[in-house]
PDB file of C-alpha atoms in Angstrom:
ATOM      1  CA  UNK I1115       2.297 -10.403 -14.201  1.00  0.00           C
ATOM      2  CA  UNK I1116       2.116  -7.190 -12.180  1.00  0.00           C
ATOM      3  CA  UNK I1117      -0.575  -6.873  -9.762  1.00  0.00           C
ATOM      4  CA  UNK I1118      -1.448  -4.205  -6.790  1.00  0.00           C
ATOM      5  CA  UNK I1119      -3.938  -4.192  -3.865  1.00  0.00           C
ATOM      6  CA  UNK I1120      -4.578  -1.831  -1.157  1.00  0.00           C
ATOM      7  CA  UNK I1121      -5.309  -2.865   2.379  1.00  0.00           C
ATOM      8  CA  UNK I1122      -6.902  -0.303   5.145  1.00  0.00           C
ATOM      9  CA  UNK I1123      -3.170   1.603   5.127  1.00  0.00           C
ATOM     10  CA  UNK I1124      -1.061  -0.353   3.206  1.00  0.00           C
ATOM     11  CA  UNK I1125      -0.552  -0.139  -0.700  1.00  0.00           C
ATOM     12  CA  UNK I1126       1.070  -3.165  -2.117  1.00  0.00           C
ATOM     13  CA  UNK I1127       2.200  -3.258  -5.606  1.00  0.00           C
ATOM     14  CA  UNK I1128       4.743  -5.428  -7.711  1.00  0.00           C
ATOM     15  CA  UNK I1129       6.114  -3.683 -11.342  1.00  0.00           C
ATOM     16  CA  UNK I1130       8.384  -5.356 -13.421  1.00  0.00           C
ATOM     17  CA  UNK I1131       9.956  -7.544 -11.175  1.00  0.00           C
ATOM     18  CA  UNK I1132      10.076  -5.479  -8.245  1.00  0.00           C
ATOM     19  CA  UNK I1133       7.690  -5.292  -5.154  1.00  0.00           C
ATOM     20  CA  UNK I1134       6.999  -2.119  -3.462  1.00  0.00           C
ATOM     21  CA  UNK I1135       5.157  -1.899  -0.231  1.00  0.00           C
ATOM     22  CA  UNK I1136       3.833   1.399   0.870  1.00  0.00           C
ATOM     23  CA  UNK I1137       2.687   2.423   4.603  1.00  0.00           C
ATOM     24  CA  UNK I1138      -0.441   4.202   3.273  1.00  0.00           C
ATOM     25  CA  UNK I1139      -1.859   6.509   5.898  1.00  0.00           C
ATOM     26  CA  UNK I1140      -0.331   9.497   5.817  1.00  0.00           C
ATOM     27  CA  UNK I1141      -2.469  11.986   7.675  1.00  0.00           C
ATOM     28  CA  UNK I1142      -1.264   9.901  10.700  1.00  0.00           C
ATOM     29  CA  UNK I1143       2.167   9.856   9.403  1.00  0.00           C
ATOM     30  CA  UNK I1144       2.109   5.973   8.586  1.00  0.00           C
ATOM     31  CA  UNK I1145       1.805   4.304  11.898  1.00  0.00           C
ATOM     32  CA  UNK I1146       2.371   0.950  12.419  1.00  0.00           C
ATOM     33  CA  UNK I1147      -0.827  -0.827  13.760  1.00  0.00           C
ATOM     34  CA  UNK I1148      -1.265  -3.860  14.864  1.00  0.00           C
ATOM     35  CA  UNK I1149      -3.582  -4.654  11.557  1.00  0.00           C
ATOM     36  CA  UNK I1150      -1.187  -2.949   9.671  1.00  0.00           C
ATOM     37  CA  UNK I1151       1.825  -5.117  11.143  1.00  0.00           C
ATOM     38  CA  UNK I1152      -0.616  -8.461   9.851  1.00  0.00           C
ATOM     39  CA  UNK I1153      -1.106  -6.418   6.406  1.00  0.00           C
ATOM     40  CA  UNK I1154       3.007  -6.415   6.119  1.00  0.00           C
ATOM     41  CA  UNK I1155       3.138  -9.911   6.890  1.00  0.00           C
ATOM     42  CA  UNK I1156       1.142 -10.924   4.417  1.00  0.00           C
ATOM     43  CA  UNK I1157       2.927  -8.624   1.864  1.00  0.00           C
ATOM     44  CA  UNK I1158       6.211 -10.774   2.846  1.00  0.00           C
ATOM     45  CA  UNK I1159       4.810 -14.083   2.616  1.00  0.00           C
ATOM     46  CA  UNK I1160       3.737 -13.165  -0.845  1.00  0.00           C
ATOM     47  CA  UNK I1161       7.287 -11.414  -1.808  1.00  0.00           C
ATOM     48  CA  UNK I1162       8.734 -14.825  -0.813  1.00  0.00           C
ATOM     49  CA  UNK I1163       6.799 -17.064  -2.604  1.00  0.00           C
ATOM     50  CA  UNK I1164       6.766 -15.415  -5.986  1.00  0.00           C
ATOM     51  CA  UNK I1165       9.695 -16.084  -8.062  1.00  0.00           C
ATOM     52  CA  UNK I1166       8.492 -12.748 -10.251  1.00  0.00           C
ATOM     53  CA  UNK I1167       9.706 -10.945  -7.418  1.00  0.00           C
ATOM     54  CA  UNK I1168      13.486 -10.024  -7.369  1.00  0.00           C
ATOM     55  CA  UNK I1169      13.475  -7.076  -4.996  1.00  0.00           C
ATOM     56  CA  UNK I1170      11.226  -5.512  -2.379  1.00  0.00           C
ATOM     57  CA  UNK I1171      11.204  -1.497  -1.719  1.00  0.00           C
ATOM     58  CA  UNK I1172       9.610  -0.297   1.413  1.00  0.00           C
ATOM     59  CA  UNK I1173       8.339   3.405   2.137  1.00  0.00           C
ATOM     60  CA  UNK I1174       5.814   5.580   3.392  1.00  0.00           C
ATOM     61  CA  UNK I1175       3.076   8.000   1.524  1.00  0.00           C
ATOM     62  CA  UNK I1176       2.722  11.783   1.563  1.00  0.00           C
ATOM     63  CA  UNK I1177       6.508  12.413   2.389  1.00  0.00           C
ATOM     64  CA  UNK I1178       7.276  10.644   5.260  1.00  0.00           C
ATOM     65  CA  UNK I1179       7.966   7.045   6.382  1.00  0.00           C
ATOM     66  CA  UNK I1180       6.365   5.974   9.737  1.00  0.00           C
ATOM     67  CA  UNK I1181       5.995   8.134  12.732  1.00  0.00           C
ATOM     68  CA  UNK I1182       5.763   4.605  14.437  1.00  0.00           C
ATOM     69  CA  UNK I1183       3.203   3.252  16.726  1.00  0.00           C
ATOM     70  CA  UNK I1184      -0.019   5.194  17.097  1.00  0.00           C
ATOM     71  CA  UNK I1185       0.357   7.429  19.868  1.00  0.00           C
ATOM     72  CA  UNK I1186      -3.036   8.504  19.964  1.00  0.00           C
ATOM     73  CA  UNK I1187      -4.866   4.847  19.678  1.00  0.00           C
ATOM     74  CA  UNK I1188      -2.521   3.817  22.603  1.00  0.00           C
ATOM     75  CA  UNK I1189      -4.396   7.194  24.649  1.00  0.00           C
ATOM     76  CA  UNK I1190      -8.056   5.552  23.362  1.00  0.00           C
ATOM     77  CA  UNK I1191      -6.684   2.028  25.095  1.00  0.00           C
ATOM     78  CA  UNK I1192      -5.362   2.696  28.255  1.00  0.00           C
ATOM     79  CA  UNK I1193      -8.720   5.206  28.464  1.00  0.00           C
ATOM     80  CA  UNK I1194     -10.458   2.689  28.057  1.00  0.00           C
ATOM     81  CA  UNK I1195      -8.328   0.344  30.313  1.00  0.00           C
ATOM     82  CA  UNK I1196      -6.843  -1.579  27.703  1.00  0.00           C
ATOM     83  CA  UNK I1197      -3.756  -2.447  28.020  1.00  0.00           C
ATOM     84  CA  UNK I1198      -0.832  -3.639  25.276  1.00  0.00           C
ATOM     85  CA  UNK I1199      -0.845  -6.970  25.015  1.00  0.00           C
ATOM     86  CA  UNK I1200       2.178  -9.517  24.371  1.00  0.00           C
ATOM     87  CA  UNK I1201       0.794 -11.199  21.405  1.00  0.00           C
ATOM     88  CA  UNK I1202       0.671  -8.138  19.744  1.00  0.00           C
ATOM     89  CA  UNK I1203       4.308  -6.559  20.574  1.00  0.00           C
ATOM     90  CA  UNK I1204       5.450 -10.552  19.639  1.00  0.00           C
ATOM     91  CA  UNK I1205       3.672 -10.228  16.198  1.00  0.00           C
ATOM     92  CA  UNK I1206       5.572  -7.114  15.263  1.00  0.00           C
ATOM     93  CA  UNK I1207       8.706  -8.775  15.961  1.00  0.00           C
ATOM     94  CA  UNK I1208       7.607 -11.605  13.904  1.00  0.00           C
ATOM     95  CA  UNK I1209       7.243  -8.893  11.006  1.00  0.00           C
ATOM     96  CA  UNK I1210      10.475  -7.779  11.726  1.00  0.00           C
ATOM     97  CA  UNK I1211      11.927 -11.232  11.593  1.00  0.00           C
ATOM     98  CA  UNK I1212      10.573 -12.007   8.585  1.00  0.00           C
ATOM     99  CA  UNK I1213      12.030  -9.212   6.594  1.00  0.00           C
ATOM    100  CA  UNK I1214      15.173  -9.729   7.871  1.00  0.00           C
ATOM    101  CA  UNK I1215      15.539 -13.002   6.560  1.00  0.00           C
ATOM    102  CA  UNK I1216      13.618 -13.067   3.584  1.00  0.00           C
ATOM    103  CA  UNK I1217      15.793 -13.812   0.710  1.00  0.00           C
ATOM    104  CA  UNK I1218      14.959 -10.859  -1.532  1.00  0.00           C
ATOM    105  CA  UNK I1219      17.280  -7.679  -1.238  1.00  0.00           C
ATOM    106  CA  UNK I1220      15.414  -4.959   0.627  1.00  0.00           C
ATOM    107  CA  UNK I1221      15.258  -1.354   0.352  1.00  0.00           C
ATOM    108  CA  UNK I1222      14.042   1.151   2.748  1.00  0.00           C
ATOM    109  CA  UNK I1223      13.217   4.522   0.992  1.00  0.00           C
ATOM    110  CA  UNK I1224      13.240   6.932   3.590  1.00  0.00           C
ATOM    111  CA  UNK I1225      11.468  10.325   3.728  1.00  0.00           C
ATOM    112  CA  UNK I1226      10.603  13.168   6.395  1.00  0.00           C
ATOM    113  CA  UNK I1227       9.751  11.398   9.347  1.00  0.00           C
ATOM    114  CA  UNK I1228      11.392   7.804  10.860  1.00  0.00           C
ATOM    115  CA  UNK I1229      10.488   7.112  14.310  1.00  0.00           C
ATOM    116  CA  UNK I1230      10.129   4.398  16.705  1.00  0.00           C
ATOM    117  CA  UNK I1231       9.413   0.681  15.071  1.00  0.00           C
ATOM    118  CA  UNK I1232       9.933   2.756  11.756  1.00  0.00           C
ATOM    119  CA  UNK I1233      13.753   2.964  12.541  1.00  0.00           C
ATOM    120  CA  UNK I1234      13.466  -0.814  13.075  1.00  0.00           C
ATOM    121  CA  UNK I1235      12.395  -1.601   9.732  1.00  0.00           C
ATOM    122  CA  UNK I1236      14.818   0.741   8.022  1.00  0.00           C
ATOM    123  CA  UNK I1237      17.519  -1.330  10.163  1.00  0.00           C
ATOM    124  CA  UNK I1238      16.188  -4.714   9.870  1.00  0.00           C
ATOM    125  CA  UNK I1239      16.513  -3.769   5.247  1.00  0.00           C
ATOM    126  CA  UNK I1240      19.401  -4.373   3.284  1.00  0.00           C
ATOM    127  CA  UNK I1241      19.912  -0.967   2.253  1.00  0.00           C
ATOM    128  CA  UNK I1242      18.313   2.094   3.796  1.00  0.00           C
ATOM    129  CA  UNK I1243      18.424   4.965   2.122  1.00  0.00           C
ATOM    130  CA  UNK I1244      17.328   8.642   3.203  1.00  0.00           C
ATOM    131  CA  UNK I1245      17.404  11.851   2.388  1.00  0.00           C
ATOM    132  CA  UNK I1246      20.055  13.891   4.198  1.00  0.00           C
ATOM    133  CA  UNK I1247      17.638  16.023   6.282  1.00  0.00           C
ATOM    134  CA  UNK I1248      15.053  12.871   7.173  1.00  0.00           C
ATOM    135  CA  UNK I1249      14.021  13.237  10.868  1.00  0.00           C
ATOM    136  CA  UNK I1250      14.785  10.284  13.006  1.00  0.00           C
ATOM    137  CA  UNK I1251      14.602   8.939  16.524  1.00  0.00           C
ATOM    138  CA  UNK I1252      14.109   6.063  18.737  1.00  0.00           C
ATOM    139  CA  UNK I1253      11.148   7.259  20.535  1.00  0.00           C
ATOM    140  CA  UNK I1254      10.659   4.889  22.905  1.00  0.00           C
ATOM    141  CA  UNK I1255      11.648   6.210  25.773  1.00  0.00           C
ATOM    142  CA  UNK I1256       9.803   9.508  24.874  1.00  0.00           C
ATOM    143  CA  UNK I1257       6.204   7.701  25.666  1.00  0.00           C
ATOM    144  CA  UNK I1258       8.050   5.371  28.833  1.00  0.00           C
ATOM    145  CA  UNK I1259       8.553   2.349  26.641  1.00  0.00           C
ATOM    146  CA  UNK I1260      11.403  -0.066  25.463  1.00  0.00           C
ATOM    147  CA  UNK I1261      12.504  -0.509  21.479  1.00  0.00           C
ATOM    148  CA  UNK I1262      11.007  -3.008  20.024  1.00  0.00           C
ATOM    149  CA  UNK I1263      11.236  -4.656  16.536  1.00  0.00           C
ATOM    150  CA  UNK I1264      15.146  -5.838  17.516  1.00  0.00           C
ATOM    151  CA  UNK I1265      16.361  -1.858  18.135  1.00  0.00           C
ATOM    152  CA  UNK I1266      18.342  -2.395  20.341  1.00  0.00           C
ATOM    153  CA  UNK I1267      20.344  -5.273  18.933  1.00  0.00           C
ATOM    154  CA  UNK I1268      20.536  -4.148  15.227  1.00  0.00           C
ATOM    155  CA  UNK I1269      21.933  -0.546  16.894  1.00  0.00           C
ATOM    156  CA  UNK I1270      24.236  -1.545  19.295  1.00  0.00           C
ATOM    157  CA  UNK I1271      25.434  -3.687  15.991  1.00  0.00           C
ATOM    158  CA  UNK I1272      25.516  -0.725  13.693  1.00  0.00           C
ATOM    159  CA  UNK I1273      26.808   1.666  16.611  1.00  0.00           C
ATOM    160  CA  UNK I1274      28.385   0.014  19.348  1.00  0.00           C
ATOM    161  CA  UNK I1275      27.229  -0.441  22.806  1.00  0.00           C
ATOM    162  CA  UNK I1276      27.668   3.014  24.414  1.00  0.00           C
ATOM    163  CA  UNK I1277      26.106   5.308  21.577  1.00  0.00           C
ATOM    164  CA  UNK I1278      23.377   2.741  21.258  1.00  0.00           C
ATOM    165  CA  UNK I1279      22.579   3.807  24.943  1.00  0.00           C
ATOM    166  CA  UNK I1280      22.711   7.241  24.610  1.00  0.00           C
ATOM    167  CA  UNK I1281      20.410   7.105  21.185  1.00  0.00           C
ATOM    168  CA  UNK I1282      17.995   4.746  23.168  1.00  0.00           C
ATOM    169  CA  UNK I1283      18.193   6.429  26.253  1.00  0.00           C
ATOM    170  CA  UNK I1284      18.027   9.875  25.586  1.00  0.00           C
ATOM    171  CA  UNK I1285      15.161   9.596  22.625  1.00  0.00           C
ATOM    172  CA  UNK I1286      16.548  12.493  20.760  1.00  0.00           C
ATOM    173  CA  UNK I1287      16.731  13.268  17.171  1.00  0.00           C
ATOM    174  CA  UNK I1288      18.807  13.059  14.648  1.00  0.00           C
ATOM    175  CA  UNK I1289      18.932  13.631  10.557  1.00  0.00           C
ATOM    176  CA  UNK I1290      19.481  11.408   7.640  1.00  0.00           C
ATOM    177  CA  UNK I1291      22.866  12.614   7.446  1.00  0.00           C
ATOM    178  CA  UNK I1292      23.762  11.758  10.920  1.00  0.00           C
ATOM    179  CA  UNK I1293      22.214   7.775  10.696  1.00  0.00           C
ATOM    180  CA  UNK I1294      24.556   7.601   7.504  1.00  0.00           C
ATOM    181  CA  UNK I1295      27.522   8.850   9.137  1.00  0.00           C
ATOM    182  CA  UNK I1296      27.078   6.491  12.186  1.00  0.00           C
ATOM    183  CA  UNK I1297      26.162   3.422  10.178  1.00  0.00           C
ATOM    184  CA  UNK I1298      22.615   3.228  11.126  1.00  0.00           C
ATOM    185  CA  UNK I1299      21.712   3.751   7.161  1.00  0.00           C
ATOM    186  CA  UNK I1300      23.297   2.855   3.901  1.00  0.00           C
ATOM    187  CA  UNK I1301      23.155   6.069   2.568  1.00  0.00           C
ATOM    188  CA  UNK I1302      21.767   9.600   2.963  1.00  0.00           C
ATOM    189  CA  UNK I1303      21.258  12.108   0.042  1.00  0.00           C
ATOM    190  CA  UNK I1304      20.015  15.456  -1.002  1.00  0.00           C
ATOM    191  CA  UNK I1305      16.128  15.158  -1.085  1.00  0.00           C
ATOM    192  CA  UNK I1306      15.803  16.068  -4.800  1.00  0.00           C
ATOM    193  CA  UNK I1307      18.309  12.634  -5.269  1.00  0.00           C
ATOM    194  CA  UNK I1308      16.783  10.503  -2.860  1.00  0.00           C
ATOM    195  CA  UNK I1309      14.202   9.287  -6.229  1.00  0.00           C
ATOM    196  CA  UNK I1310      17.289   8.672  -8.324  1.00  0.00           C
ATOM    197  CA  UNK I1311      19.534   7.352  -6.020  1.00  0.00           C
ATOM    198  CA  UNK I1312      16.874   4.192  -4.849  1.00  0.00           C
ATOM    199  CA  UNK I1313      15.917   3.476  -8.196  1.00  0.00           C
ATOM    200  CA  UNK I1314      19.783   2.516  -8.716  1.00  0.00           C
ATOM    201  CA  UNK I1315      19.715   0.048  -5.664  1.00  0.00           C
ATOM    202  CA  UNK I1316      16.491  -1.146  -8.171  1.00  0.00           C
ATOM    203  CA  UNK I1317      17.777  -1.674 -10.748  1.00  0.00           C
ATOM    204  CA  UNK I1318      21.092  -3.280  -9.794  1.00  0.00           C
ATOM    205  CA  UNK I1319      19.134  -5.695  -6.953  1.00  0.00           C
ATOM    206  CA  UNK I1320      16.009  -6.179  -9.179  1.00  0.00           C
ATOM    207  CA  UNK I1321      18.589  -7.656 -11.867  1.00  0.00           C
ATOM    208  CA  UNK I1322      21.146  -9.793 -10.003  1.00  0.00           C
ATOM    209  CA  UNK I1323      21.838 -13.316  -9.067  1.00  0.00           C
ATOM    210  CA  UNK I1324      19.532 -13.673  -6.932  1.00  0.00           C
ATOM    211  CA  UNK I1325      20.219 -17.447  -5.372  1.00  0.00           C
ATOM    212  CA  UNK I1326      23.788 -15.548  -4.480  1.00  0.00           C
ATOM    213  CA  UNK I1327      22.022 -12.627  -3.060  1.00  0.00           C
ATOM    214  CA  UNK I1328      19.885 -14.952  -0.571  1.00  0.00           C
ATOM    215  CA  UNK I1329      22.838 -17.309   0.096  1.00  0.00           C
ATOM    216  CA  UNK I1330      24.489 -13.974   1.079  1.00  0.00           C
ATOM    217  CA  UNK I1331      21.693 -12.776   3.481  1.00  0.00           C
ATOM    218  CA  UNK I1332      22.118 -16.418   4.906  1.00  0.00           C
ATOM    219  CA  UNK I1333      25.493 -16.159   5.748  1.00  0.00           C
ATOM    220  CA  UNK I1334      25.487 -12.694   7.185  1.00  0.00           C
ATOM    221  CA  UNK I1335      22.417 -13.853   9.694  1.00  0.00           C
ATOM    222  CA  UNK I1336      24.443 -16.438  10.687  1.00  0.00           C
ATOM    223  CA  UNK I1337      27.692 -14.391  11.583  1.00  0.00           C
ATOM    224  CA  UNK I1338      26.048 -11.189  12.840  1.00  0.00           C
ATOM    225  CA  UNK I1339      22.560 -11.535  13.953  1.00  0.00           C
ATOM    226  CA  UNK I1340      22.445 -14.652  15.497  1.00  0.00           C
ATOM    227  CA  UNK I1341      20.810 -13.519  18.563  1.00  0.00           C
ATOM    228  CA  UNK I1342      18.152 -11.092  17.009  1.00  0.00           C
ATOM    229  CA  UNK I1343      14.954 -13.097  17.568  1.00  0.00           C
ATOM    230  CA  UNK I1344      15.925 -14.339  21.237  1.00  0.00           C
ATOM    231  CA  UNK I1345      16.240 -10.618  21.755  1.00  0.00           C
ATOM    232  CA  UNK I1346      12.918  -9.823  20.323  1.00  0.00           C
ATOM    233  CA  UNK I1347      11.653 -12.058  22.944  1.00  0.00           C
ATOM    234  CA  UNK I1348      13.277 -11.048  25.680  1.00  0.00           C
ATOM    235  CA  UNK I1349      11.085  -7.334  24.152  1.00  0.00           C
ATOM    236  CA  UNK I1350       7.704  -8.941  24.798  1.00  0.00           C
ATOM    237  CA  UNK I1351       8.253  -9.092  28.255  1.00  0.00           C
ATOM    238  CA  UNK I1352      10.039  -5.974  29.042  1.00  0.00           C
ATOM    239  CA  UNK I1353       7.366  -3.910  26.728  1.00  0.00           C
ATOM    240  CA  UNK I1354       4.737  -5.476  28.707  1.00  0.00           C
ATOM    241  CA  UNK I1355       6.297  -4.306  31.731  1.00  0.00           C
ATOM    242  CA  UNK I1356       6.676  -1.006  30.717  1.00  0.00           C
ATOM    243  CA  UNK I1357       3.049  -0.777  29.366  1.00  0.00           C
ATOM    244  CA  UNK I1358       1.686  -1.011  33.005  1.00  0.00           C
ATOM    245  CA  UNK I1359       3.459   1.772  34.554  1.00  0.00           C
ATOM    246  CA  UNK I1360       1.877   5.029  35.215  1.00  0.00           C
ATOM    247  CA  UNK I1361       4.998   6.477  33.312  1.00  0.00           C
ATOM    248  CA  UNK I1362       3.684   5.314  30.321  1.00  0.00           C
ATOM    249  CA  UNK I1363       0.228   6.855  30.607  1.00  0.00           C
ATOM    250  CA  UNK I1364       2.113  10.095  31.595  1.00  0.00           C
ATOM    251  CA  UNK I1365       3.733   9.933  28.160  1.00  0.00           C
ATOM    252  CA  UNK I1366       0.980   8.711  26.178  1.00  0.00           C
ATOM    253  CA  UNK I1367      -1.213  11.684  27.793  1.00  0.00           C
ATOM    254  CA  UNK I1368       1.110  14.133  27.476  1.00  0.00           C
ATOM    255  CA  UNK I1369       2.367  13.155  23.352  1.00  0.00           C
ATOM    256  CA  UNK I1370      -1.957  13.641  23.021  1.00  0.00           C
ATOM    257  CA  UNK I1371      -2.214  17.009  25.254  1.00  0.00           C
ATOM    258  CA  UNK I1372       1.248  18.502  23.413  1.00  0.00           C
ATOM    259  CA  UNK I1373       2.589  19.006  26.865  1.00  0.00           C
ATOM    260  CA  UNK I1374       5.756  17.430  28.231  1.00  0.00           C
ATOM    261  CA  UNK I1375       5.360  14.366  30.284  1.00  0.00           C
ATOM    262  CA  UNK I1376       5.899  14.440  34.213  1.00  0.00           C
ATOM    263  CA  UNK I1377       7.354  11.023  35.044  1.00  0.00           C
ATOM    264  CA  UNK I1378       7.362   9.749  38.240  1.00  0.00           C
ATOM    265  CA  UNK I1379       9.723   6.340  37.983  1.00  0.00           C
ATOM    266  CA  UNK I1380       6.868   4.073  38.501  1.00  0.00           C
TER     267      UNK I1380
END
């Protein structure tokens, strides 16, 4: 039976077989709230527990996928004194967890803009695929913060150690084309093929053997991403840290006031 329902910013629908979860708030650019992290959660839980669902396709409304955290609610906080807390940087690496190892195939259908946490979730599907001019960056560092949602270990995986630092590091941008040709994606394509191209991954993943599929996801967390949710851990506490420092409310400020940040190193 298909169904849909539609959170604060999250659509959730499941046709024919197939599950597709959409970040629904597109004059923001999709960010990825706290609430909105819980919404996702409970999108997965669902996904796993229905046998009517053989696939699950993640993407974003209005033409892009997530710009990432909400720069502009993290201004409102820290206004207001409130700091980030490490319950809620822990629950969005639970989210990420949990799609990594849930045993439906995962797609990632990326358009326009992928930043921050949204890289994490394009990482952290089975396939990813964006259109060749799709705007992407870890921008962490850009507001004086750490990746989170396992960045850093699912690109130092897909990339190696050294160009993971300088992507991490440097917070600069990069195109669809670029993550495909690095390994960071599954594939990148023209924008007017992007449609046809993720409805093949549909078909073919909505259709398979699907007890081999999850064996298969098993057996690759086992050999390559071991490590994933210690590191997501280790995130809490270094995001924390970073959430203190007056660099961060340099950034934050500056993202709101469309200046460029003057950081101090404290």
């Amino acid at each position: 039976m298909d169904l849909n329902f539609i959170t604060n910013h999250v659509l959730f629908e499941v046709r024919e077989g197939v599950a597709y979860i959409t970040l629904n708030d597109p004059e923001h650019l999709n960010p990825v709230t706290a609430e909105v992290t819980q919404d996702l959660v409970q999108c997965l839980i669902y996904c796993e527990r229905e046998n009517e669902v053989r696939a699950i396709v993640f993407r974003g409304a209005g033409g892009n996928f997530t710009a990432g955290g909400n720069v502009r609610g993290m201004k409102d906080r820290l206004d207001q004194g409130i700091n980030t807390t490490k319950s809620g940087i822990r629950a969005g690496g639970e989210f990420i967890m949990r799609l990594k190892t849930i045993s439906k195939p995962t797609i990632a259908w990326i358009e326009g803009a992928v930043a921050g946490v949204g890289m994490s979730i394009a990482m952290a599907c089975d396939f990813s695929i964006a259109e060749e001019a799709a705007k992407m960056v870890f921008a962490f560092v850009n507001i004086g913060f750490v990746p989170d949602g396992g960045a850093a270990y699912m690109l130092s995986k897909a990339v190696g150690p050294n160009q993971a630092t300088e992507l991490l590091m440097s917070g600069k941008r990069f195109s669809g084309a670029q993550a495909k040709e690095w390994g960071i994606i599954t594939e990148a394509v023209p924008r007017e093929q992007l449609e046809e191209t993720v409805q093949k991954y549909i078909n073919k993943y909505s259709k398979g053997p699907g007890v081999a599929y999850a064996q298969i996801k098993k057996l690759l967390m086992s050999v390559n991403y071991q490590e994933l949710n210690a590191c997501m851990q280790n995130e809490v506490d270094a995001q924390y840290v970073c959430s203190l420092t007056a660099d961060h409310k340099e950034a934050v400020t500056a993202f709101v006031e469309k200046r460029k940040p003057v950081f101090q190193g404290r």
